[in-house]
Amino acid sequence: MRLVTAIILLVLAVSCAKNEAGNGLQHPNLILTAQGVSLMRSSLGKVPLFDQSVEEAKQAVQSEMELGIEVPIPKDLAGGYTHERHKANYFAMQKAGVLFQITGEEKYAIYIRDMLLAYAEMWPTIGKHPAERSYARGKLFWQCLNDANWLVYTSQAYDCIYDWLDEETRIKLNKELFRPYAEYVSVENPQFFNRIHNHSTWGNAAVGMIGLVMNDEELVDWALYGLDLEVPGDFVKDNDGGAIQLEGQKEAGFLAQIDHSFSPDGYYTEGPYYQRYAMYPFLIFAQALANKKPELGILNYRNGLLTKAVYALINQTNAQGEFFPINDAQKGMSLASRELVNAVSMAYHYGGQDAGLLSIIKSQGRVPLNDSGLDAAKGVADQEVVKFPYKSIELRDGADGTEGAIGILRSKSLTLVMKYAKHGMGHGHFDRLGFLLYDEKGEVIQDYGSARWVNIEHKDGGGYLKENHSWAKETIAHNTLVVNKDSHFDGKVDEAEKSSGVPYFFSATPSVHVVSAKEPKAYKDVELQRTMAVVDIAELEHPLVIDLFSAQAPVGTRFDLPLYYKGEFMASNQQFSANNNLAPMGEESGYQHLWAESQAKLKNDLLQITWFNNQRFYTATSVIEDGDEAILTRIGANDPNFNLRRDPGLIHRRKSGNTLFASVYEIHGSYDYATERPLNLFSSISHLTVLHQSADYAAIELTLESGATYQFTFSLNDDSKASNHSISTSKGKIEWSGVYQFIKTEK
Amino acid sequence: MRLVTAIILLVLAVSCAKNEAGNGLQHPNLILTAQGVSLMRSSLGKVPLFDQSVEEAKQAVQSEMELGIEVPIPKDLAGGYTHERHKANYFAMQKAGVLFQITGEEKYAIYIRDMLLAYAEMWPTIGKHPAERSYARGKLFWQCLNDANWLVYTSQAYDCIYDWLDEETRIKLNKELFRPYAEYVSVENPQFFNRIHNHSTWGNAAVGMIGLVMNDEELVDWALYGLDLEVPGDFVKDNDGGAIQLEGQKEAGFLAQIDHSFSPDGYYTEGPYYQRYAMYPFLIFAQALANKKPELGILNYRNGLLTKAVYALINQTNAQGEFFPINDAQKGMSLASRELVNAVSMAYHYGGQDAGLLSIIKSQGRVPLNDSGLDAAKGVADQEVVKFPYKSIELRDGADGTEGAIGILRSKSLTLVMKYAKHGMGHGHFDRLGFLLYDEKGEVIQDYGSARWVNIEHKDGGGYLKENHSWAKETIAHNTLVVNKDSHFDGKVDEAEKSSGVPYFFSATPSVHVVSAKEPKAYKDVELQRTMAVVDIAELEHPLVIDLFSAQAPVGTRFDLPLYYKGEFMASNQQFSANNNLAPMGEESGYQHLWAESQAKLKNDLLQITWFNNQRFYTATSVIEDGDEAILTRIGANDPNFNLRRDPGLIHRRKSGNTLFASVYEIHGSYDYATERPLNLFSSISHLTVLHQSADYAAIELTLESGATYQFTFSLNDDSKASNHSISTSKGKIEWSGVYQFIKTEK
């Protein structure tokens, strides 16, 4: 018995050795290559992060192997047993394949083979998944998307044992499992495969990768160029309300996905949460194409767009490496995800070994088990690891970069994000000109994110909750202006998709960072423009945020400007009167989910509230106009299943025509629970005045407690750097050239 | 000029050297000693933690010295400028004194001298502090307590420069500042000085320490033995409602404080938050007495009670080193506080160099600059640091240990605290038989703590908020039984002070930890007994908590049992109906601060709710009786200034006579935001049944999803280990001997 094993291992070793010396057409040649495997083997024990990742993979696969081969008849939704089992299977197979190549231990190959044979056994016996909620039902899973996931991972495993398998088994698997599987997620479901959408990217990659493994050029063609098939007319929308066919869409397939999914800056219109998810098939298939079809030059496609997209993702994170939760997004998803572990190492390896990426790779604490991962792990071991150079950046949206953008301002430990991009398709939120603010400790002004607990069965199976639609997507759930109690575009995705926000100005000097954008179409007869600046002022501990929201609107328009501050309300300069009975603030557009806890008719010049979070103080100061009101809100009304967090907010309400909401946001002071000593717990702002507001200009003056006074003046309609401006104000005439001026005028 | 400085430094060096060779009666001899200073100097550069603490002290003093001498006329409350300035001054002087001794740099001595002369200048010119809210107004501060703080720290500084000062200055300071100051906080305010209370401990220590420095035996006698003075009859209560004179109180002074403040286990009836605060004067004065009056044997007093008290404090912390927030307590106060930095090092040095303390000292990251601190820092440097051996422990309350207790159960990463101690004087809460639950990540079932933001001026000057009384102290704010909507003892401190909870049983084996206590007097005609067990069950990830709350009460009694779970509500097995308009739940006893968000008339056998926090799931499962209701609550009604956190709760409501509330609490599963994969997100409990309930016994049966079944049976009135018990149940007769039995009955 032992002798037999020894002989098998010997044969295996010879076979592996043969591969190493092969011509590149032998397997593995998808993600792993013979040359790469050879280098990995010789590096074992020498590159800590790589060794550690190998060790983790071994442990993960070991515990799966101990469970034995479990291939249950599909039944459950995400979070349920059969769903999670099939998902665990493909992760385990992918890892086992790599381990087989790296260690030469046949147990891994046997595990994969037996698992695949079990799938081959089951495949012809099952029909569509019993759950009927998807526009494209899978067979193993409730949606084709997950079936495609399975194939993307499993084709990597298959590639790793392809040459090891006997021919009979190989032919059986190709014919009875993989080709029919690939057909199912493509020609049998064109409404899934032929879209320009992250679902289809997975589908394209899945079919393309198995095609590359089997040398099935037809599949590879489908994957690259899409199907020459009409999508049946009964598929119009997916489950999220996204269109199956984009207006004027003429292409499909992987290359079209790259063309249409990303802007030239690598921004993905659905936002970073979905981009993260989509990046894995983009990059893994690209890696396979780079190995097997170098003539395509896929990594240079559109000026190296796929690498740019990785950088775009990195730029869309806070200090904890968590993605900005714009559009539908569960908070907490981060650079630590498996998709980014693959993506960042790949960007390092194929993108010129940028040392700035090493700090991220190091904090990820693991690397993918392939050429990229080995290279990245070596980089971490050999080089001084410097922090990724985050900086202010505008990421344009739209395939050609002309459909809006997001502006990210970074100054010291402060990060501000303003969104004036496209709607983001079915996962978009009605949040034009909304913003998010972070300091290095976390959220300061939050975006709600999606109303969803991903994969948590208690919460409607882990899918989107109905409050995602009724609350999280609505305008009032965001830090942006609500006009006449209605969401942007009346809450209609189709309308929102027709236009994007309009970038107006973006500039960053070391001490003044400015973004300004317009939104002319969210509301009929209303022109909105928001200008935000992050200014570093010598007198203050942290940079200060200036927020000038201009609206040109008919007289009598009602404006609600919410501010979802994070933390405990400390105090206000205004007299709020609390409600002892709470009723929902409205019946629709998200207002039905808000309680008004307290309100104030605003008096004097300023509205100021201070809150406390993470052992720090924060103050928002806003200029008020006669008749303004403020409401302290709490999320949670009409929420029978406790799907929403009970988070607080402040709404600044104004009835007006053309107007300007002028505010500044301060981060200040500290509090230590062990010393109980507060520092700098009050705002440093003593006055904030609007010096001028018109359709063409917005100007404010800011006075600190110290007496120091600053002016910020901004040209709303002339973005020429050369123009000279002059406005009359209560402080006399102010003149400047260029779009804005920020100056100290006193002390 | 330089020559003069050099000569002064030379003289100083000689004078310091003389001290070192002194007879122990020369200064410093209060906290520092000549011998200790000599050792510190020779250890510089050799003991990292000590060096680091010296460095931090230097930086702190340096930045204070740069400010110059600021001794403003007293005006503000805590948090305000003059208050915080005088407080910063005494901390700076104390540190400067030590640095003068360690470094010999005269700048430190000059700083202290000049500061003291400024105080001596001001003292005769000021009367009582202008703020009138204290029962014992100070002069520098709004209350004598803070004046005493000042003197405790400043006498240490004074001791350090005493011999360095010229005689004229010394006499001036003794006569014009320190003696009158000491008289002010003692004979002029006996209602402050002569109590058995933490305020007086500070007063005693302050007067005693300055007495020791000045060799003023009269002051030392006052400090040790109290004043032979009647407290004027118009002082009956302090600002917190605490009695000025305890019933039958015949003694006062420091020794009486030790006698009366602590139980024989070192428990302090006001709870750990105030014990932490009180420990500093106890220990620092004891240290001074040990140095200057060794004949008193203060550290052996009551079998080394002061050291025991430090251990009691350590035992009253969660995994983050934060004190259990029982009674009035701000959450977050911890072993990191300066008081504990002093206390733990001192316990190490004087208490036999217990290596278990070194892990705490190490995590504190600094040591006091004295003999104890040097010894502790050496311990950390030289020894292997092992974790402090936390274990289940009952800490008795009352001077002779017969007035209730708190029970702390620890099993793996779980910590449960049940309180059945005395009321805790003016800072006590009406929380008999209440409990708190932690896992290693933090709070699972929370105690609200106090309604206060200590020193944060926005919040009513940083003092106790009125919601502390109307909410935080009331029974409904705690995890314990509320009978007929009234707080324990009708919310009257005087009544509550007359009795304590009654310890009944406490036992800890490796896998079963049990505490049981009775409360016969909180409500008329109602006998309460709570029995909690933490059991380690092979089938579960974490230990399970069993909670059996028995009540013997008249028929028709209404019981509300709240559970303040920490986190986001996930799901319940019961059908809750949410309220779209919220009204306060009542008008008094704390109910006026609760919103009922949702309620259910309970059906079938069990009430189960699952919540999510810190990436983990938690489930509470309770047996229900016909007619039971459940209410999902939210704190925040009648809270016009947003002084309360909007935390959730669950109230289990029952109308009954004699009854048993039987519940179990599970910690289970996990969720990772980067993988979005939940594990074990459902409860493992399939059945929970009350097998028996009577005035004498409580018995439950617990069945897991695996089928495994456990029984817990408990004798409520016979705590003999030898007794045999037999009860009839639906599962037949169950027999056991001893107070309880926990057995597996199936699988």
Coordinates of N, CA and C in Angstrom, one line a residue, chain A residues 135 143-146 148-149 152 192-206 238 240 243 246 254 257 260-262 268-282 328 424-427 464:
Chain A
Y135 N -34.0 37.2 -11.9 CA -34.2 37.4 -13.3 C -33.4 36.4 -14.1
Q143 N -29.1 32.4 -8.2 CA -29.0 33.2 -9.4 C -27.7 32.8 -10.2
C144 N -27.8 33.0 -11.5 CA -26.7 32.7 -12.4 C -25.4 33.3 -11.9
L145 N -25.5 34.5 -11.3 CA -24.3 35.2 -10.8 C -23.5 34.3 -10.0
N146 N -24.1 33.6 -9.0 CA -23.4 32.7 -8.1 C -22.8 31.5 -8.9
A148 N -21.8 31.6 -11.8 CA -20.6 32.1 -12.5 C -19.5 32.2 -11.5
N149 N -19.7 32.6 -10.3 CA -18.7 32.7 -9.3 C -18.0 31.3 -9.2
V152 N -15.7 30.6 -12.1 CA -14.5 31.4 -12.1 C -13.5 30.7 -11.2
F192 N -28.5 37.4 -18.7 CA -27.5 37.5 -17.7 C -26.1 37.7 -18.3
F193 N -25.9 37.0 -19.4 CA -24.5 37.0 -19.9 C -24.2 38.2 -20.8
N194 N -25.2 38.8 -21.4 CA -24.9 39.8 -22.5 C -25.2 41.2 -22.0
R195 N -25.2 41.4 -20.7 CA -25.4 42.8 -20.2 C -24.1 43.5 -20.1
I196 N -24.2 44.8 -19.9 CA -23.0 45.6 -19.4 C -23.3 45.8 -17.9
H197 N -22.7 44.9 -17.1 CA -23.1 44.9 -15.7 C -22.1 44.0 -15.0
N198 N -22.0 44.2 -13.7 CA -21.0 43.3 -13.0 C -21.5 41.8 -13.0
H199 N -22.8 41.6 -13.1 CA -23.2 40.2 -13.2 C -22.6 39.5 -14.4
S200 N -22.6 40.2 -15.5 CA -22.2 39.7 -16.8 C -20.6 39.6 -16.8
T201 N -20.0 40.5 -16.1 CA -18.5 40.3 -16.0 C -18.1 39.0 -15.4
W202 N -18.9 38.6 -14.3 CA -18.6 37.3 -13.8 C -18.9 36.2 -14.8
G203 N -20.0 36.4 -15.5 CA -20.4 35.4 -16.5 C -19.4 35.3 -17.6
N204 N -18.9 36.4 -18.1 CA -17.9 36.4 -19.1 C -16.6 35.7 -18.7
A205 N -16.2 36.1 -17.5 CA -14.9 35.6 -16.9 C -15.1 34.1 -16.8
A206 N -16.2 33.7 -16.2 CA -16.4 32.2 -16.0 C -16.3 31.4 -17.2
D238 N -33.5 43.9 -14.1 CA -33.1 42.9 -13.2 C -33.8 43.1 -11.8
D240 N -32.8 44.4 -9.1 CA -32.5 45.6 -8.5 C -33.1 46.8 -9.3
A243 N -31.5 48.1 -15.8 CA -31.9 47.8 -17.1 C -31.0 46.6 -17.6
L246 N -28.5 48.4 -21.9 CA -28.3 49.8 -21.8 C -28.8 50.5 -23.1
F254 N -16.5 40.6 -22.5 CA -15.5 41.1 -21.5 C -14.9 42.4 -21.9
Q257 N -17.3 45.1 -21.5 CA -17.4 45.4 -20.0 C -16.3 46.5 -19.6
H260 N -17.2 49.8 -21.1 CA -18.4 50.5 -20.6 C -18.4 50.7 -19.0
S261 N -17.8 49.7 -18.4 CA -18.0 49.7 -16.9 C -17.2 50.8 -16.2
F262 N -16.0 51.1 -16.8 CA -15.1 52.0 -16.1 C -15.0 53.3 -16.8
Y268 N -16.0 53.2 -11.3 CA -17.1 52.2 -11.7 C -18.4 52.8 -11.2
T269 N -19.3 52.9 -12.1 CA -20.5 53.8 -11.8 C -21.4 53.3 -10.7
E270 N -21.3 52.0 -10.4 CA -22.1 51.5 -9.3 C -21.4 51.8 -7.9
G271 N -20.2 52.3 -8.0 CA -19.5 52.7 -6.7 C -18.6 51.6 -6.2
P272 N -17.7 51.9 -5.2 CA -16.6 51.0 -4.9 C -17.1 49.7 -4.3
Y273 N -18.2 49.6 -3.6 CA -18.7 48.3 -3.0 C -18.9 47.3 -4.1
Y274 N -19.6 47.7 -5.2 CA -19.8 46.8 -6.3 C -18.5 46.7 -7.2
Q275 N -17.8 47.7 -7.2 CA -16.5 47.6 -8.0 C -15.6 46.6 -7.4
R276 N -15.5 46.6 -6.1 CA -14.7 45.6 -5.4 C -15.2 44.2 -5.8
Y277 N -16.5 44.0 -5.8 CA -17.0 42.7 -6.2 C -16.7 42.4 -7.6
A278 N -16.8 43.4 -8.5 CA -16.6 43.1 -9.9 C -15.2 43.0 -10.3
M279 N -14.3 43.5 -9.5 CA -12.9 43.5 -9.8 C -12.3 42.1 -9.9
Y280 N -12.8 41.2 -9.1 CA -12.2 39.9 -9.1 C -12.3 39.3 -10.5
P281 N -13.5 39.2 -11.1 CA -13.5 38.5 -12.4 C -12.8 39.3 -13.5
F282 N -12.8 40.7 -13.4 CA -12.0 41.5 -14.3 C -10.6 41.1 -14.3
D328 N -25.7 51.5 -3.1 CA -25.9 50.4 -2.3 C -24.6 49.8 -1.8
G424 N -25.6 55.4 -11.1 CA -25.1 54.1 -10.6 C -26.1 53.0 -10.8
M425 N -26.9 53.1 -11.8 CA -27.8 52.0 -12.2 C -28.7 51.6 -11.1
G426 N -29.0 50.3 -11.1 CA -30.0 49.7 -10.1 C -29.6 49.9 -8.7
H427 N -28.3 50.0 -8.4 CA -27.8 50.2 -7.1 C -27.5 51.6 -6.7
Y464 N -31.4 42.6 -0.1 CA -31.8 44.0 0.2 C -33.2 44.0 0.9

